[in-house]
Coordinates of C-alpha atoms in Angstrom, one line a residue:
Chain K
X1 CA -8.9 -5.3 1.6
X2 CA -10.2 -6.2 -1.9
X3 CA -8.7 -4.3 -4.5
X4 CA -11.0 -1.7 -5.9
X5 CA -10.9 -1.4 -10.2
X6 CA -13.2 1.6 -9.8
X7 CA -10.5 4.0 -8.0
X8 CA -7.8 2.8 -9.6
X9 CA -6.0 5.8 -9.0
X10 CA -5.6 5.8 -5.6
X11 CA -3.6 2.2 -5.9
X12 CA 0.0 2.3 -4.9
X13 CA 2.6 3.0 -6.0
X14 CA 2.0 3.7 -9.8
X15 CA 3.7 6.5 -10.4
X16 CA 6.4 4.8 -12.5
X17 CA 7.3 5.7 -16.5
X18 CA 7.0 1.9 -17.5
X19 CA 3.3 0.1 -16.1
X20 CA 1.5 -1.9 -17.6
X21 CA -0.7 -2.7 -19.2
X22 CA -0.2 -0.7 -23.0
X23 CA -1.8 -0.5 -26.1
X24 CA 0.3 -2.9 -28.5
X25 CA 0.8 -0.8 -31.8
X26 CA 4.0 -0.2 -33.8
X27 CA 6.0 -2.7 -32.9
X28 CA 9.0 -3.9 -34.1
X29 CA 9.6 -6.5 -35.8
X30 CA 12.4 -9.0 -34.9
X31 CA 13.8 -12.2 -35.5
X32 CA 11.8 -15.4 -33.6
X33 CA 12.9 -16.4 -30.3
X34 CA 13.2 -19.6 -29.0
X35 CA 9.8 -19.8 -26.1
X36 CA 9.2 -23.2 -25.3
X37 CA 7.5 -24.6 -21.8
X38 CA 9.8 -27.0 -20.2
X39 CA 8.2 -28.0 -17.5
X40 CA 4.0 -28.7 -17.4
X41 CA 2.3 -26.2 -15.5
X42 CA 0.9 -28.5 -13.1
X43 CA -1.4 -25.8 -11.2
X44 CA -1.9 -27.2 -7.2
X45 CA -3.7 -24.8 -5.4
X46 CA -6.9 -22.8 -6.6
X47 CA -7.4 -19.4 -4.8
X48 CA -10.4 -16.8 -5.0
X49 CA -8.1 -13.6 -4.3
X50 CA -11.4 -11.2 -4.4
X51 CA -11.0 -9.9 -7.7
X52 CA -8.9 -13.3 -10.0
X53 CA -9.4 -16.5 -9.3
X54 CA -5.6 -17.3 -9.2
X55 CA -3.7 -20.9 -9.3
X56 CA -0.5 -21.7 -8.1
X57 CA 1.9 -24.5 -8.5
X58 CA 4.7 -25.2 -10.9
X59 CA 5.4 -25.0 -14.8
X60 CA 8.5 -23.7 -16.3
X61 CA 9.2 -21.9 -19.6
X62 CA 12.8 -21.2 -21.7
X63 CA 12.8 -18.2 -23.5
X64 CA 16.4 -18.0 -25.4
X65 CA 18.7 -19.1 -22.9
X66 CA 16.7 -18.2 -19.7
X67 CA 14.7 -20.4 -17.7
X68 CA 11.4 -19.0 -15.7
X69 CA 10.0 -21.0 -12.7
X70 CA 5.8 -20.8 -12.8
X71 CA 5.1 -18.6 -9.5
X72 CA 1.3 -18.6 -10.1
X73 CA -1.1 -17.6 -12.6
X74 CA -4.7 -15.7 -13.1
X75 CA -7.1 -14.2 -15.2
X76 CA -8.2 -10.6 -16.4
X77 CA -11.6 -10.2 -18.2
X78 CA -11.7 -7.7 -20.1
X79 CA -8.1 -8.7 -21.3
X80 CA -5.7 -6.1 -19.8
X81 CA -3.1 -5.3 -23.1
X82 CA -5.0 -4.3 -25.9
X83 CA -3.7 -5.0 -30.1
X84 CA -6.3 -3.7 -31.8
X85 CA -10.0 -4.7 -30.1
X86 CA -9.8 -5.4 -26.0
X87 CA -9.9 -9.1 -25.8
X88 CA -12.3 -11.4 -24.0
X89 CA -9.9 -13.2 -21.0
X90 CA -6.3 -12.8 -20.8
X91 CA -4.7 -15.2 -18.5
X92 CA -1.0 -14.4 -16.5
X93 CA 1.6 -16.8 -16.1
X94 CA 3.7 -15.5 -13.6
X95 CA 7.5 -16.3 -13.5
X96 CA 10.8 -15.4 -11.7
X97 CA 14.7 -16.9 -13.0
X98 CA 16.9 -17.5 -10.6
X99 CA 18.3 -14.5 -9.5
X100 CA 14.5 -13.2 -8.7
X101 CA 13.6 -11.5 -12.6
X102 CA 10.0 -11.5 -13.0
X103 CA 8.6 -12.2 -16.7
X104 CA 4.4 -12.6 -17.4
X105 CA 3.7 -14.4 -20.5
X106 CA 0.4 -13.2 -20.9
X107 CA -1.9 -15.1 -23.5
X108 CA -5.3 -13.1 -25.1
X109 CA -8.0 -15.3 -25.5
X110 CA -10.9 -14.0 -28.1
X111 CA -14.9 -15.1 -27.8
X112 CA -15.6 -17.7 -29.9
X113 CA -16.0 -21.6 -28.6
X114 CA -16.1 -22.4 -24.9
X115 CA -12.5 -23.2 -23.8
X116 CA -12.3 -27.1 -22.1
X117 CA -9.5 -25.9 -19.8
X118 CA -10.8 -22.6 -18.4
X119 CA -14.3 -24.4 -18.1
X120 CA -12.3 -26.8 -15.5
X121 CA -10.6 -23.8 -13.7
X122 CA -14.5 -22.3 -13.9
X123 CA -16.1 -25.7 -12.3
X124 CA -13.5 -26.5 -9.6
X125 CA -13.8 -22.8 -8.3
X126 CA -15.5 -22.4 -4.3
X127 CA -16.1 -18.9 -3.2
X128 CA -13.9 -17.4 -0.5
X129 CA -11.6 -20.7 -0.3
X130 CA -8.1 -22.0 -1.1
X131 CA -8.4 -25.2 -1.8
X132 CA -6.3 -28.6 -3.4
X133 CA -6.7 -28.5 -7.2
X134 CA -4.8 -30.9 -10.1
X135 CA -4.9 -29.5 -13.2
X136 CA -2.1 -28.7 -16.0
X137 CA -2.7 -26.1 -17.8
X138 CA 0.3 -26.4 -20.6
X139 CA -1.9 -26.9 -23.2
X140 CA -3.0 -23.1 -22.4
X141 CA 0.6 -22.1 -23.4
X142 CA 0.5 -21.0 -27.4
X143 CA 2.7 -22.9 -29.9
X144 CA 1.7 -20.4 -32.5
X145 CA 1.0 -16.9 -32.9
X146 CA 2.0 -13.3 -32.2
X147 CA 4.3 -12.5 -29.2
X148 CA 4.9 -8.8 -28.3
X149 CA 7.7 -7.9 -25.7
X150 CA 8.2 -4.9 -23.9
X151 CA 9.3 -3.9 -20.0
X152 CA 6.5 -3.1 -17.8
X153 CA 5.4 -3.3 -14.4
X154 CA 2.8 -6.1 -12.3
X155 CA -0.9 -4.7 -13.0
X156 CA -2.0 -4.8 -9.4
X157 CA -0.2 -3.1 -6.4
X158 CA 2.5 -3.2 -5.6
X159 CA 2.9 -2.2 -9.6
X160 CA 6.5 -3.2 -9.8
X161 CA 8.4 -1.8 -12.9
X162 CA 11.1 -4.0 -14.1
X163 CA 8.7 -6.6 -15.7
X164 CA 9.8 -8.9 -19.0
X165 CA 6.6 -8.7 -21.0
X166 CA 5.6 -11.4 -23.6
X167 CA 2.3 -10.9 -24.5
X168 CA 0.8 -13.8 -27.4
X169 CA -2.1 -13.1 -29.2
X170 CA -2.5 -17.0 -30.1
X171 CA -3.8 -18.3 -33.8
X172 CA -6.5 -19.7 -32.0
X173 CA -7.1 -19.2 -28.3
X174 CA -11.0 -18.8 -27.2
X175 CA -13.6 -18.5 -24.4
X176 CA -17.2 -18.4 -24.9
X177 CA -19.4 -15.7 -23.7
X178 CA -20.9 -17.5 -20.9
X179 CA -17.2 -18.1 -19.6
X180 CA -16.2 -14.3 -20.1
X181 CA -19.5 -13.5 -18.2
X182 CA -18.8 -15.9 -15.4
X183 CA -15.8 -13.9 -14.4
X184 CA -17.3 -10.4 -14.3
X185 CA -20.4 -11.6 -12.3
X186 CA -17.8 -13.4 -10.2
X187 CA -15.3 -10.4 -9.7
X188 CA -16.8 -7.1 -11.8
X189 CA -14.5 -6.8 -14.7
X190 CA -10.5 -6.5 -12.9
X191 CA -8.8 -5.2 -15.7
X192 CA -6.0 -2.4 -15.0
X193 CA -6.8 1.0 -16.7
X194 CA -4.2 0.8 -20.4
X195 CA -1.3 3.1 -19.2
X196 CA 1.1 5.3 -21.1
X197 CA 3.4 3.7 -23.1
X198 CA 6.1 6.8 -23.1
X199 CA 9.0 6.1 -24.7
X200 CA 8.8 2.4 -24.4
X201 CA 10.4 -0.4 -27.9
X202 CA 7.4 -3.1 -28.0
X203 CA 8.8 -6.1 -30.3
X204 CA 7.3 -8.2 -32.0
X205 CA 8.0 -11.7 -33.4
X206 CA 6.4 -15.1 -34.6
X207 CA 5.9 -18.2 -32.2
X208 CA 6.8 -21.1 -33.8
Chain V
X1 CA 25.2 19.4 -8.1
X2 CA 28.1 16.5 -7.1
X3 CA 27.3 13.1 -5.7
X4 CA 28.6 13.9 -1.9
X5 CA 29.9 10.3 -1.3
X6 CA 30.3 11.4 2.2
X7 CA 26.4 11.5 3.0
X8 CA 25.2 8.4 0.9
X9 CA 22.7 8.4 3.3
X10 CA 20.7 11.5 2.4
X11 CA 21.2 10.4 -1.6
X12 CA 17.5 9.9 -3.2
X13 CA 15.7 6.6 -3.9
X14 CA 17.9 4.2 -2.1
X15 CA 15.1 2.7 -0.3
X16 CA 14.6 -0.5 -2.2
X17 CA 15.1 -4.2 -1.4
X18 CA 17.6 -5.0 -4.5
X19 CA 20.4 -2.1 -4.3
X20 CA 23.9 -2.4 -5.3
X21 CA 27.2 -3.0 -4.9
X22 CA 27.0 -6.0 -2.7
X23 CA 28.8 -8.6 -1.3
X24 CA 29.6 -11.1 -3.8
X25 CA 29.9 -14.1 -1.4
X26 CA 27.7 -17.6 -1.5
X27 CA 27.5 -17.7 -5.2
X28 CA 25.6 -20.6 -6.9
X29 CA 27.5 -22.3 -9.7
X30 CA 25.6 -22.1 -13.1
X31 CA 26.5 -23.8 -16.2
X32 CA 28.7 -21.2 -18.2
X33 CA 27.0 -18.3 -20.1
X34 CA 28.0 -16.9 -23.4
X35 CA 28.7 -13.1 -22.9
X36 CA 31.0 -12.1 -26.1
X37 CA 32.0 -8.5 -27.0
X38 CA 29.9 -8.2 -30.6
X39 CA 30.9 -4.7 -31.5
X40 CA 34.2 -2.5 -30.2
X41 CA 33.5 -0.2 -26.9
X42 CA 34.7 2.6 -29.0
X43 CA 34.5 5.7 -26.7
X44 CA 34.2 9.1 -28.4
X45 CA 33.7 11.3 -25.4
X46 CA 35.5 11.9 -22.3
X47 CA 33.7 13.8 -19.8
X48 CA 34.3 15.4 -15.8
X49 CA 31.0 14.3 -14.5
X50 CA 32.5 15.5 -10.9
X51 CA 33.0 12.1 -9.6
X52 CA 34.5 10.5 -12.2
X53 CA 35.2 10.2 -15.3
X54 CA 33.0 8.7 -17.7
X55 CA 33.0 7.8 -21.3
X56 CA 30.4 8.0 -23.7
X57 CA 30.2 5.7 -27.0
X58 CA 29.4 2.7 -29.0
X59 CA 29.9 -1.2 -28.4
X60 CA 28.1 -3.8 -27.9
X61 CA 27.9 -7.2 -25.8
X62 CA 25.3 -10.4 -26.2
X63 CA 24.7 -12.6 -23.3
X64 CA 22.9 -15.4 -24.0
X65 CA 20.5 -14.9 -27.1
X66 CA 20.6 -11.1 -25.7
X67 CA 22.1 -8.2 -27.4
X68 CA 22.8 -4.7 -25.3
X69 CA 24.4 -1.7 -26.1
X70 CA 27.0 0.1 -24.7
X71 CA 25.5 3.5 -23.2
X72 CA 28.4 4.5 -21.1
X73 CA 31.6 3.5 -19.0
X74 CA 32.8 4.9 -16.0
X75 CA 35.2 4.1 -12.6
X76 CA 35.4 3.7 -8.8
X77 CA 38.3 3.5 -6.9
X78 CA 38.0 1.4 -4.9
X79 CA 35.9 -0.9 -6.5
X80 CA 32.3 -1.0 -5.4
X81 CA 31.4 -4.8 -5.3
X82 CA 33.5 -6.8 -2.9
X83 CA 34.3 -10.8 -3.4
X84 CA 37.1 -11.5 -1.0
X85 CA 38.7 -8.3 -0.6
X86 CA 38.4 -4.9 -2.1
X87 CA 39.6 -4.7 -5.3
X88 CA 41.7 -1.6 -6.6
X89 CA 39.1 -0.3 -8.9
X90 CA 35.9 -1.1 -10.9
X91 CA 35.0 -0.3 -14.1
X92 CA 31.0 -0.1 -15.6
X93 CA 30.2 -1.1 -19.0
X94 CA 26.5 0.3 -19.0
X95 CA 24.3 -1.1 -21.2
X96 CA 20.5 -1.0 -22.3
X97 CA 18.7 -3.6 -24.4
X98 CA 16.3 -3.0 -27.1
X99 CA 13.3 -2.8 -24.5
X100 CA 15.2 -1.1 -22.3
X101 CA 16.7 -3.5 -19.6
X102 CA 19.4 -2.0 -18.0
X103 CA 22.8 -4.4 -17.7
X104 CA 26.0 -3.5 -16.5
X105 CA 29.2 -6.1 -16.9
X106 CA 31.5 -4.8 -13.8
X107 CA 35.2 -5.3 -14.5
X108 CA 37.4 -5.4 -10.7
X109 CA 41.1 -4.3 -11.5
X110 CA 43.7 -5.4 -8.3
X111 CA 46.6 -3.3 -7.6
X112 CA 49.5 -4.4 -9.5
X113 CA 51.3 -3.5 -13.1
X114 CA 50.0 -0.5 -14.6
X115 CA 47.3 -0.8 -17.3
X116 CA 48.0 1.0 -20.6
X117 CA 44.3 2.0 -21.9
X118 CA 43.4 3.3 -18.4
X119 CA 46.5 5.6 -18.5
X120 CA 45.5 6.5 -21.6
X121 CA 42.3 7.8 -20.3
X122 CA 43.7 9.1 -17.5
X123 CA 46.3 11.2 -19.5
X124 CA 43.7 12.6 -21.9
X125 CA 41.4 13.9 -18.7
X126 CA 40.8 17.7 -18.9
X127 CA 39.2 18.4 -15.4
X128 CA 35.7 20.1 -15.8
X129 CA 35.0 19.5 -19.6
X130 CA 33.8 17.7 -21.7
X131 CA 35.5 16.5 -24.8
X132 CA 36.3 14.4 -27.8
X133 CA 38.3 10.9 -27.2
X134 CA 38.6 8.0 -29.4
X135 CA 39.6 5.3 -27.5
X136 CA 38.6 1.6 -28.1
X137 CA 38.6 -0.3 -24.5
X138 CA 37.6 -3.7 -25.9
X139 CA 40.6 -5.0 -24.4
X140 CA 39.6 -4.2 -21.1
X141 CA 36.7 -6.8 -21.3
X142 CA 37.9 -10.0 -19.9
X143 CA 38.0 -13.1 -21.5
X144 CA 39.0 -15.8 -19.1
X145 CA 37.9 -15.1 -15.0
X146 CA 34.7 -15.5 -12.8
X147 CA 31.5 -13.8 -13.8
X148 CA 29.2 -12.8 -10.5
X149 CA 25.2 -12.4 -11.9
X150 CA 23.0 -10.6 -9.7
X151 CA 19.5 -8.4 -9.8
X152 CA 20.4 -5.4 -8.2
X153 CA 20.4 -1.3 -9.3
X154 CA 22.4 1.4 -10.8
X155 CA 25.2 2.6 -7.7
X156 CA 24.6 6.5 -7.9
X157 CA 21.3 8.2 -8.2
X158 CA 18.3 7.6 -9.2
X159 CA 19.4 4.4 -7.5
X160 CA 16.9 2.5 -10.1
X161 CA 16.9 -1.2 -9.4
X162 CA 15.9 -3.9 -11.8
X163 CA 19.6 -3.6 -13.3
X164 CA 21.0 -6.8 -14.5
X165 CA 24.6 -6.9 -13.3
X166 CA 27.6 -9.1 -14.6
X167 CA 30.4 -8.5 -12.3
X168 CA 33.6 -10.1 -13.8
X169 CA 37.2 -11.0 -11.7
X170 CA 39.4 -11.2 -14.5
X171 CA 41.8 -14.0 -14.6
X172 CA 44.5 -10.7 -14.9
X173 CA 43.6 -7.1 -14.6
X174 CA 45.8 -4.9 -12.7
X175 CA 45.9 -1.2 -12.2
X176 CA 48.6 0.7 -10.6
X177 CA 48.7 2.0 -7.3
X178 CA 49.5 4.8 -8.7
X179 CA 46.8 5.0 -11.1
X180 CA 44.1 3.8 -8.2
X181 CA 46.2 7.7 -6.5
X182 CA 45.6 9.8 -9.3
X183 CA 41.7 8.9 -9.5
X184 CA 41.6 9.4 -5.8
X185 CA 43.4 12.9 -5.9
X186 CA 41.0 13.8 -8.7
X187 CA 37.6 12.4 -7.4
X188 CA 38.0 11.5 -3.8
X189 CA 36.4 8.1 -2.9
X190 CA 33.7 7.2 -5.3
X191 CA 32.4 3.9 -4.2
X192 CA 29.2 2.9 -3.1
X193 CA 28.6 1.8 0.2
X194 CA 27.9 -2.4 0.5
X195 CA 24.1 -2.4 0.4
X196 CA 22.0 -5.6 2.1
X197 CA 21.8 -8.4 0.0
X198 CA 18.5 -9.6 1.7
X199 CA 17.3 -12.8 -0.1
X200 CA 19.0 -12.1 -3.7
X201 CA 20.0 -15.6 -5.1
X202 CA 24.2 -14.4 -6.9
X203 CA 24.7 -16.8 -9.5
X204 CA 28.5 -17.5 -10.5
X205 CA 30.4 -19.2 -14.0
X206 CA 33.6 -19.4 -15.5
X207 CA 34.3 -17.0 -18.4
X208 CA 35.5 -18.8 -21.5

């Protein structure tokens, strides 16, 4: 069963003090952390899920002195966190360490020029079908910006709390119009309602 | 109400795929961590909480690039996580992070030559209250042993999982059998029963 955006209330399982996604606003400020990839995320597989075209294959990122493994990635249009104006896209990479914690680094990508990468995700896509793809999508991965972490929760059932949160809002990251309107007449816009924050810290620090 | 350690089953929550304590068996062998006490556990309350006794204060440990805070410490007897045999008795450094994440470093105490800070604690206990202490159990977090690391939850209601736990077999901690008696007199049994591990990875390194 496709997931349905319009009754997103009746999804599972979201009943939890700490979803996502949130509004991003008074953060704190801390000190840079180390957030480099490690490994390329060499994508292998291209899926249409019904409502994200998602990818899956490897890719690895440190953040301090943690490694994440790549478990898959996918897009949101509308972006799903919010700063100050909703984004275009935001795209999910998807990790779990070694002893199974999971940690999206999500990146926001604003309209502006048509993005090379995505265009390629965009072209290679077939309907209803899993199929073989080869593309790396590291050069996605910011090397500057804004990073803003915070503990959530996946944004589509089974909603698990428990989630490391680094969401970059990149110097420059962009999709053109055309591409953000590809994915809504693909999939209807599959953005997860912003939820409340509570009593949740957000930090926030530079990517270097 | 008190925790009936007698009817575990019938406690709320327990439901999930990542509980805790567990068997602490099949570890993979990591590359040592840093974990380094980076502010004294100075307790400043002593409290009755029915089934044990816990301890409220500062004191703070980093792992890694990580920081947490001390929220709490507290005691089963027996010990709750098991590596060969049960140990004597466990203590729980509780800690939260700046976002929240919830981490607990586990010290297991065998049965042997009486340890001074617990009798401390143990002769300042004043059954059913709740009252000032000011005791600095620094010492009792090891510096030379095996550290267990493991995603499991909190071992009493609300059974929340997604808990970060460091379980430690210092190279020598010892209670008394005596000491393991008087918390037993006092509180009954308060350990946990072993919960299924399921397909949780336990990673394992040398303290330094």
């Amino acid at each position: 069963m496709v997931l349905d955006y319009g009754k997103q209330a009746a999804w599972p399982n979201g009943f939890g003090a700490q979803e996502s996604p949130i509004a991003l606003h008074d953060a704190q400020v801390v000190a840079n952390l180390h957030l480099a990839v490690t490994a390329p995320y060499r994508m292998q597989t291209e899926l249409d899920d019904g409502t994200t075209i998602k990818l899956l294959g490897l890719g690895q990122v440190q953040i301090g002195t943690k490694a994440y493994d790549c478990v898959q990635t996918h897009f949101h249009v509308p972006a799903e966190h919010v700063i100050d104006q909703p984004a275009a896209l935001e795209l999910h990479f998807v990790h779990q360490n070694a002893i199974g914690q999971l940690c999206v680094v999500a990146v926001l990508f604003t309209k502006g020029a048509e993005n090379p990468l995505i265009q390629q995700v965009i072209d290679d896509f077939a309907p209803g079908t899993q199929h073989a793809e080869a593309i790396d999508l590291s050069a996605l991965m910011p090397t500057a910006g804004k990073v803003y972490h915070y503990l959530g929760s996946l944004t589509t059932p089974p909603l698990t709390e428990g989630v490391e949160w680094y969401v970059i809002q990149p110097k420059h990251a962009t999709v053109s119009a055309e591409q953000a309107a590809w994915f809504v007449h693909q999939f209807g816009t599959n953005n997860r309602d912003l939820q409340p924050r509570n009593d949740r810290v957000i930090q926030c620090f530079d990517l270097e």
